Short mmCIF file of C-alpha atoms in Angstrom, two decimals:
data_model
loop_
_atom_site.label_atom_id
_atom_site.label_comp_id
_atom_site.label_asym_id
_atom_site.label_seq_id
_atom_site.Cartn_x
_atom_site.Cartn_y
_atom_site.Cartn_z
CA MET A 23 30.86 52.79 56.88
CA ILE A 24 29.07 51.08 54.01
CA LEU A 25 25.43 50.90 53.52
CA ASP A 26 23.95 48.87 50.77
CA TYR A 27 21.44 46.04 49.70
CA MET A 28 22.28 42.43 50.25
CA THR A 29 22.01 41.84 46.49
CA ASN A 30 25.34 43.90 46.36
CA LEU A 31 27.20 42.32 49.14
CA GLU A 32 29.46 40.25 46.85
CA ASN A 33 30.87 43.62 45.48
CA TYR A 34 32.55 43.95 48.89
CA GLU A 35 34.43 40.64 48.76
CA LYS A 36 37.83 42.33 48.83
CA LEU A 37 36.93 44.18 52.08
CA LEU A 38 35.79 40.88 53.61
CA PRO A 39 38.38 38.24 52.82
CA LYS A 40 36.42 35.41 54.48
CA MET A 41 33.28 36.14 52.30
CA ASP A 42 32.92 32.49 51.33
CA ILE A 43 32.63 31.47 54.93
CA TYR A 44 30.16 34.27 55.80
CA GLN A 45 28.00 33.51 52.80
CA GLU A 46 27.43 29.93 53.96
CA HIS A 47 25.74 31.38 57.12
CA ILE A 48 24.21 34.32 55.42
CA SER A 49 22.16 32.11 53.05
CA LYS A 50 20.55 30.52 56.25
CA LEU A 51 19.93 33.52 58.42
CA HIS A 52 16.14 33.57 58.08
CA GLU A 53 15.99 29.96 59.33
CA LEU A 54 17.98 30.60 62.51
CA PRO A 55 16.51 31.34 65.96
CA VAL A 56 17.71 34.18 68.03
CA GLY A 57 21.07 33.48 69.58
CA ARG A 58 24.90 33.46 69.04
CA TYR A 59 26.75 31.52 66.50
CA GLU A 60 30.46 30.91 66.26
CA LEU A 61 32.37 31.43 62.99
CA GLY A 62 35.82 30.45 64.38
CA GLU A 63 39.05 32.37 65.02
CA GLY A 64 37.17 34.76 67.42
CA GLU A 65 34.54 35.75 64.99
CA PHE A 66 30.78 35.15 65.49
CA PHE A 67 27.34 36.38 64.69
CA SER A 68 24.08 36.72 66.54
CA ILE A 69 20.45 36.79 65.42
CA GLN A 70 18.63 39.55 67.34
CA GLU A 71 15.05 40.61 67.43
CA GLY A 72 13.14 43.25 69.31
CA THR A 73 11.78 46.68 69.20
CA THR A 74 13.64 49.91 68.34
CA ARG A 75 14.54 52.35 71.03
CA PRO A 76 14.01 56.20 70.99
CA LEU A 77 16.80 58.34 69.51
CA GLU A 78 16.51 60.69 72.47
CA GLY A 79 19.06 59.68 75.07
CA ALA A 80 20.78 57.04 72.96
CA GLN A 81 24.58 56.88 72.71
CA PHE A 82 26.95 55.86 69.88
CA GLU A 83 28.89 52.62 70.22
CA PHE A 84 32.25 51.84 68.74
CA HIS A 85 34.62 48.95 68.61
CA GLU A 86 38.50 48.69 68.26
CA GLN A 87 38.83 45.00 67.34
CA TYR A 88 35.68 44.15 65.29
CA ILE A 89 33.94 45.25 62.18
CA ASP A 90 30.16 44.94 62.43
CA LEU A 91 28.31 43.60 59.43
CA GLN A 92 24.56 44.12 60.43
CA ILE A 93 21.92 42.72 58.09
CA MET A 94 18.29 43.65 58.48
CA LEU A 95 16.11 40.51 58.07
CA GLU A 96 12.63 41.69 59.02
CA GLY A 97 11.19 45.00 60.16
CA SER A 98 13.36 48.14 60.20
CA GLU A 99 15.45 50.40 62.32
CA GLN A 100 17.08 53.75 62.08
CA MET A 101 20.83 53.95 62.53
CA LYS A 102 22.93 56.96 63.29
CA TRP A 103 26.54 57.23 62.15
CA GLN A 104 29.44 59.50 62.68
CA HIS A 105 33.13 59.24 62.25
CA LEU A 106 34.81 58.35 65.62
CA ASN A 107 36.98 61.52 65.65
CA GLN A 108 33.80 63.68 65.47
CA VAL A 109 32.19 62.34 68.64
CA GLU A 110 32.96 62.59 72.38
CA LYS A 111 34.22 59.34 73.72
CA LEU A 112 32.81 58.42 77.18
CA LYS A 113 34.21 55.13 77.99
CA PHE A 114 35.70 51.91 76.44
CA ASP A 115 35.75 48.36 77.74
CA LYS A 116 38.61 46.42 76.16
CA ASP A 117 37.25 43.06 77.30
CA SER A 118 33.92 43.42 75.56
CA ASP A 119 35.40 45.68 72.71
CA VAL A 120 32.69 48.27 73.08
CA GLY A 121 32.88 51.97 73.77
CA PHE A 122 30.26 54.61 74.16
CA ALA A 123 30.18 58.22 72.80
CA THR A 124 27.86 61.16 72.25
CA GLY A 125 27.57 63.67 69.46
CA GLU A 126 25.79 64.54 66.31
CA GLY A 127 25.51 62.26 63.34
CA THR A 128 23.69 61.25 60.18
CA LEU A 129 20.44 59.22 60.66
CA MET A 130 19.76 56.48 58.11
CA ASP A 131 16.76 54.17 57.52
CA ILE A 132 17.59 50.55 57.45
CA GLN A 133 15.03 48.30 55.65
CA PRO A 134 14.77 44.50 55.17
CA GLY A 135 17.34 43.31 52.62
CA MET A 136 19.90 46.04 53.51
CA PHE A 137 23.21 45.78 55.34
CA TYR A 138 25.74 48.08 56.80
CA LEU A 139 29.40 47.58 57.60
CA VAL A 140 30.90 49.67 60.45
CA TYR A 141 34.68 49.81 61.01
CA PRO A 142 36.70 50.71 64.07
CA HIS A 143 36.61 54.33 63.02
CA ASP A 144 32.79 54.43 62.78
CA ALA A 145 30.69 55.43 65.76
CA HIS A 146 27.18 53.91 65.23
CA MET A 147 23.85 53.95 67.02
CA PRO A 148 21.77 50.97 65.86
CA GLY A 149 18.23 50.03 66.65
CA LEU A 150 16.67 53.48 66.81
CA TYR A 151 13.33 55.03 66.00
CA VAL A 152 12.47 58.71 65.65
CA ALA A 153 8.60 58.78 65.19
CA GLU A 154 7.35 55.29 66.49
CA GLU A 155 8.96 52.13 67.60
CA ASN A 156 9.37 49.18 65.06
CA TYR A 157 9.86 45.47 65.22
CA PHE A 158 13.21 44.33 63.83
CA LYS A 159 15.01 41.08 63.36
CA LYS A 160 18.64 41.27 62.22
CA ALA A 161 21.94 39.44 62.00
CA VAL A 162 25.05 41.09 63.59
CA PHE A 163 28.35 39.67 62.46
CA LYS A 164 31.43 40.54 64.56
CA LEU A 165 34.37 40.19 62.27
CA LYS A 166 38.05 40.71 63.13
CA SER A 167 39.37 44.01 61.74
#
């Protein structure tokens, strides 16, 4: 898992070989309405907005085929992370490439201008609040691992 500011995204170019393709879209994220956008070769991104959900009762999610690149555009969220081998897996749906798990983890504040990368070995719980709900707008890239 990587958490950083968008101003440093280019430092991760070796981890994201198609960075030039992603950058074309990243530069226009603030202009795009909510929806799904195809990148080709099975990769895509979506613009999402809403309000955060309570930490209590939330579950981790994880993926086997995709890396998530999540970019906070407006508002904020808290995100909980844990290594996949430290959580209890509940179920996994191969068709949608999403699984769910429970367990303890580290809670992080995600502010506008920040991004995080989560890999198949990362369980993550995005879109949370602890004290009070917040508005958020973010881009979620699904990139082949």
